[in-house]
PDB file of C-alpha atoms in Angstrom:
ATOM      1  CA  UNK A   1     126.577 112.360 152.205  1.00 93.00           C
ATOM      2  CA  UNK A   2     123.815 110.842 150.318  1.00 96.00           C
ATOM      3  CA  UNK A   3     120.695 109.605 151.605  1.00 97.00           C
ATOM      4  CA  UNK A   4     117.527 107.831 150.430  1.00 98.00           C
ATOM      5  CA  UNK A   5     114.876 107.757 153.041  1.00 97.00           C
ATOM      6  CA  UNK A   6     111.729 105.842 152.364  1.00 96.00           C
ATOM      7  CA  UNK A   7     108.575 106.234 154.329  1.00 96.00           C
ATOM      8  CA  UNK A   8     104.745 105.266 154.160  1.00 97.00           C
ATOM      9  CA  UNK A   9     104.734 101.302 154.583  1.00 96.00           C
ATOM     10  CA  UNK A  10     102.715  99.412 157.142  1.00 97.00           C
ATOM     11  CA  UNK A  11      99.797  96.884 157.070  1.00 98.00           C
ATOM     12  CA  UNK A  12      97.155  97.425 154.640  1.00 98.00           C
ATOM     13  CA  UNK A  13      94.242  94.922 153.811  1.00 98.00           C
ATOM     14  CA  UNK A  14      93.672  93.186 150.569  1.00 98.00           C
ATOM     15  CA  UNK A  15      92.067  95.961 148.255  1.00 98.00           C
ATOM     16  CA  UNK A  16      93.724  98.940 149.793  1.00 98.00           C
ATOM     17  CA  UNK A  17      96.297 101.469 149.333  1.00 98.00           C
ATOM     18  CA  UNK A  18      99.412 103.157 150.291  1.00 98.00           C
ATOM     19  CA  UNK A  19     101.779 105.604 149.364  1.00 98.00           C
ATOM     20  CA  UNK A  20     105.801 105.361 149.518  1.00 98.00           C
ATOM     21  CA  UNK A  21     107.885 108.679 149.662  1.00 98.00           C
ATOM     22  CA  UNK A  22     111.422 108.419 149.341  1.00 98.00           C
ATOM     23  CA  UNK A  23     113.303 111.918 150.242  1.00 98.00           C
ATOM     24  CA  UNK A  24     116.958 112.081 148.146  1.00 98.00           C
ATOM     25  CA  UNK A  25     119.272 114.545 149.560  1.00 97.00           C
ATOM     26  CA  UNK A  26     123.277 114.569 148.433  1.00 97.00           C
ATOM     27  CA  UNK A  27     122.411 114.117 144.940  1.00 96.00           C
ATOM     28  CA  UNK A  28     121.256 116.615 141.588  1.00 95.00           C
ATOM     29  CA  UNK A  29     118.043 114.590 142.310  1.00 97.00           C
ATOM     30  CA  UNK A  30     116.627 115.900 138.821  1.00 97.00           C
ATOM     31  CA  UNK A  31     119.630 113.854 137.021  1.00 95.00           C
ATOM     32  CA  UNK A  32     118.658 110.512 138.144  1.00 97.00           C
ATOM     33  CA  UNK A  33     116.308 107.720 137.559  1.00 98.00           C
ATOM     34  CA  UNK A  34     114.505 106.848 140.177  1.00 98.00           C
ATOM     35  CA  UNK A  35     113.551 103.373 140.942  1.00 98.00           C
ATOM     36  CA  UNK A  36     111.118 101.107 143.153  1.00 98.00           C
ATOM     37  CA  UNK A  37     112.627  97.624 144.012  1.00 98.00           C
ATOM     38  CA  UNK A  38     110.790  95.009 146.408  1.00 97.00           C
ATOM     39  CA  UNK A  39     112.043  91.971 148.093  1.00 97.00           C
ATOM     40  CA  UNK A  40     109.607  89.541 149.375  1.00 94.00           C
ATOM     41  CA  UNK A  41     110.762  86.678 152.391  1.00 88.00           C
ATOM     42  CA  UNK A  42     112.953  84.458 150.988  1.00 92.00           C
ATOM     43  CA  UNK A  43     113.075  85.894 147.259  1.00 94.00           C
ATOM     44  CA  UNK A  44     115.821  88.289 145.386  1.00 96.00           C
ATOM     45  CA  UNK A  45     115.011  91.902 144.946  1.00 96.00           C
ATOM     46  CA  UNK A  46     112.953  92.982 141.766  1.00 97.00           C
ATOM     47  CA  UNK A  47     112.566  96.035 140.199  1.00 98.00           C
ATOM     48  CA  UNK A  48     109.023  97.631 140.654  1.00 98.00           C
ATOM     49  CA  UNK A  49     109.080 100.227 138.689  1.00 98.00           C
ATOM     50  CA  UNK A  50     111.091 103.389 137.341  1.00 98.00           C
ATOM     51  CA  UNK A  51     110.904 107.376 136.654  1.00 98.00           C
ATOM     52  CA  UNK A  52     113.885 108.715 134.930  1.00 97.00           C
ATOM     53  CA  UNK A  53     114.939 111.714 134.978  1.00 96.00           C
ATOM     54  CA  UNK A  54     112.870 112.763 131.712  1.00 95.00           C
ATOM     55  CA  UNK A  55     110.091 111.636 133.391  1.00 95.00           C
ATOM     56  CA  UNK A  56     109.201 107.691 131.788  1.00 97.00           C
ATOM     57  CA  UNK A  57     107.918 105.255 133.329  1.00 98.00           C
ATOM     58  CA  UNK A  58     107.735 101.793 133.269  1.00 98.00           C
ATOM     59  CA  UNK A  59     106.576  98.915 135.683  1.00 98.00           C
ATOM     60  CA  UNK A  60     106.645  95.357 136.358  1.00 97.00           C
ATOM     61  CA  UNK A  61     103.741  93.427 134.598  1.00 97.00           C
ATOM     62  CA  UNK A  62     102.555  92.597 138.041  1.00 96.00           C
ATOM     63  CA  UNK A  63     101.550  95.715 138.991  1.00 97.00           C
ATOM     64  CA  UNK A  64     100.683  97.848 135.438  1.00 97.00           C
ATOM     65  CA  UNK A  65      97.436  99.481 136.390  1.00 97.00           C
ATOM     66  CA  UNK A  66      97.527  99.332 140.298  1.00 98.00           C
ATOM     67  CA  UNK A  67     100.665 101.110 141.268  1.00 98.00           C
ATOM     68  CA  UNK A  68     101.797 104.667 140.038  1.00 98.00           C
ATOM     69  CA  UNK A  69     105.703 106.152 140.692  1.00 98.00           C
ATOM     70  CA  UNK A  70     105.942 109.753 140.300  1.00 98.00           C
ATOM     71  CA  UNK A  71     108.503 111.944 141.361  1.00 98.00           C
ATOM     72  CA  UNK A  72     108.994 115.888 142.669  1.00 98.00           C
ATOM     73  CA  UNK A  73     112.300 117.353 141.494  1.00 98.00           C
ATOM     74  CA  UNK A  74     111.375 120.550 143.703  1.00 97.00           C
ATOM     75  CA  UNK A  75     110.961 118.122 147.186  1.00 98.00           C
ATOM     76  CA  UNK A  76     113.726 115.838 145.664  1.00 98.00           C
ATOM     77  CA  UNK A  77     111.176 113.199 146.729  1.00 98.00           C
ATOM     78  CA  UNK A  78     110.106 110.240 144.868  1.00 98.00           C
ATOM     79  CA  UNK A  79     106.820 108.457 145.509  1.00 98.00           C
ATOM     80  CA  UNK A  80     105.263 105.239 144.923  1.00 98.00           C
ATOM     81  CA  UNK A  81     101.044 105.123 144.526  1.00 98.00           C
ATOM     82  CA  UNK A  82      99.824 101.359 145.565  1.00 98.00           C
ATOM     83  CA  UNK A  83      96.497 100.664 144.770  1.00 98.00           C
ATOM     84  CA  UNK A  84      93.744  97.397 144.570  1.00 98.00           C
ATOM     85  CA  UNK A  85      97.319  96.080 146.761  1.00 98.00           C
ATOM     86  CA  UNK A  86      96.813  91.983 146.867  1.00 97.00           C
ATOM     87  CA  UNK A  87      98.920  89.472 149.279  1.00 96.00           C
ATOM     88  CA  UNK A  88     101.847  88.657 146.608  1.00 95.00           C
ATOM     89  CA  UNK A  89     102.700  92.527 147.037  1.00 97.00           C
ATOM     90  CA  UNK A  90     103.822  92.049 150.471  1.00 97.00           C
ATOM     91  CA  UNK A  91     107.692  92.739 150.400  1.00 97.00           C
ATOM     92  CA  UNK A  92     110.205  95.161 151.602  1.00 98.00           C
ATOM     93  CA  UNK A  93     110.440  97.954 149.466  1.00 98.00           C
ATOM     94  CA  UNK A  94     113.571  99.681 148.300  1.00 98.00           C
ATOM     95  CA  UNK A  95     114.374 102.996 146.604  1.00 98.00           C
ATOM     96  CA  UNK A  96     116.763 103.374 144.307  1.00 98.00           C
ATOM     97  CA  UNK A  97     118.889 106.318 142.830  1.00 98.00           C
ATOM     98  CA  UNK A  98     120.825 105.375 139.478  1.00 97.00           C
ATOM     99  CA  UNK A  99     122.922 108.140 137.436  1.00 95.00           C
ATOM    100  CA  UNK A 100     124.510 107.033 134.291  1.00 89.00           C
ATOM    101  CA  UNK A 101     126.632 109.502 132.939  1.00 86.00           C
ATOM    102  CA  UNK A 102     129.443 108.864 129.774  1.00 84.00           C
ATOM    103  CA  UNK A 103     131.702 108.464 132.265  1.00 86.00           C
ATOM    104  CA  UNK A 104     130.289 107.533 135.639  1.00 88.00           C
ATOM    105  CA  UNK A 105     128.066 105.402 137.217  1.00 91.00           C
ATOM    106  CA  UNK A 106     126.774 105.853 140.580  1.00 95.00           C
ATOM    107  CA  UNK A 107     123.564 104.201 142.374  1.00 96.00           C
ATOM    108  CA  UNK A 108     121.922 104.375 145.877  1.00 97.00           C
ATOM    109  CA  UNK A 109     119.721 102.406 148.219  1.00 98.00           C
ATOM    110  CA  UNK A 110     117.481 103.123 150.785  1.00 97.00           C
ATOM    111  CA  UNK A 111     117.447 101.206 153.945  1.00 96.00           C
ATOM    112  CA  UNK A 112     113.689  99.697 152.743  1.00 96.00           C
ATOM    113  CA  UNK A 113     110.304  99.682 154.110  1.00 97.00           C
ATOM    114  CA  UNK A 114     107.992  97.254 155.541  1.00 98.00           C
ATOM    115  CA  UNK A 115     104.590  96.594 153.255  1.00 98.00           C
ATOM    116  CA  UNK A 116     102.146  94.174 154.518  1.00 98.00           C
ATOM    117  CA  UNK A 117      98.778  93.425 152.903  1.00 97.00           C
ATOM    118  CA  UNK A 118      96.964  91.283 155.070  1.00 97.00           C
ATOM    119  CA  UNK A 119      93.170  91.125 156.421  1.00 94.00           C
TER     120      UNK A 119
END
């Protein structure tokens, strides 16, 4: 059974930080890209930013500079670094699990967690 558990939301002021963890387990975590998504009230989901499994990155415009994903195949635990975190980044935040192989496709979701940035 696969799960994606996500962890380390909550209310933060304007100008703080936080970290997201999201633990994989029922998945070759090193074999997938790893993705951020965050829905805000009343919007679709976006994609925050992604780690494949080589390692890239890449991230929304939005949030180039402030927010860092890195991953730990070891702890099959992907994190997300928030930093200078502003208002517009309140949202629930998703992880994401996304294997693309030449014949197979599979993805996963987390259940989400809360981030508020408020003073």
């Amino acid at each position: 059974q696969v799960q994606l558990v996500e962890s380390g939301g909550g209310l933060v002021q304007p100008g703080g930080s936080l970290r997201l963890s999201c633990a994989a387990s029922g998945i070759i975590f090193s074999t997938y890209d790893m993705r951020w998504y965050y829905q805000a009230p009343g919007k679709s989901r976006e994609l925050v930013a992604t780690v494949t499994s080589g390692g890239a990155t890449n991230y929304v415009d939005s949030v180039k500079g402030r927010f860092t994903i890195f991953r730990d195949n070891v702890k099959n635990t992907v994190y997300l670094q928030m930093n200078s975190l502003k208002p517009e980044d309140t949202a629930v935040y998703y992880c994401n699990a996304h294997y693309r192989g030449s014949d197979s496709n599979y993805e996963y979701w987390g259940q989400g967690t809360q981030v508020t940035v408020s003073s």
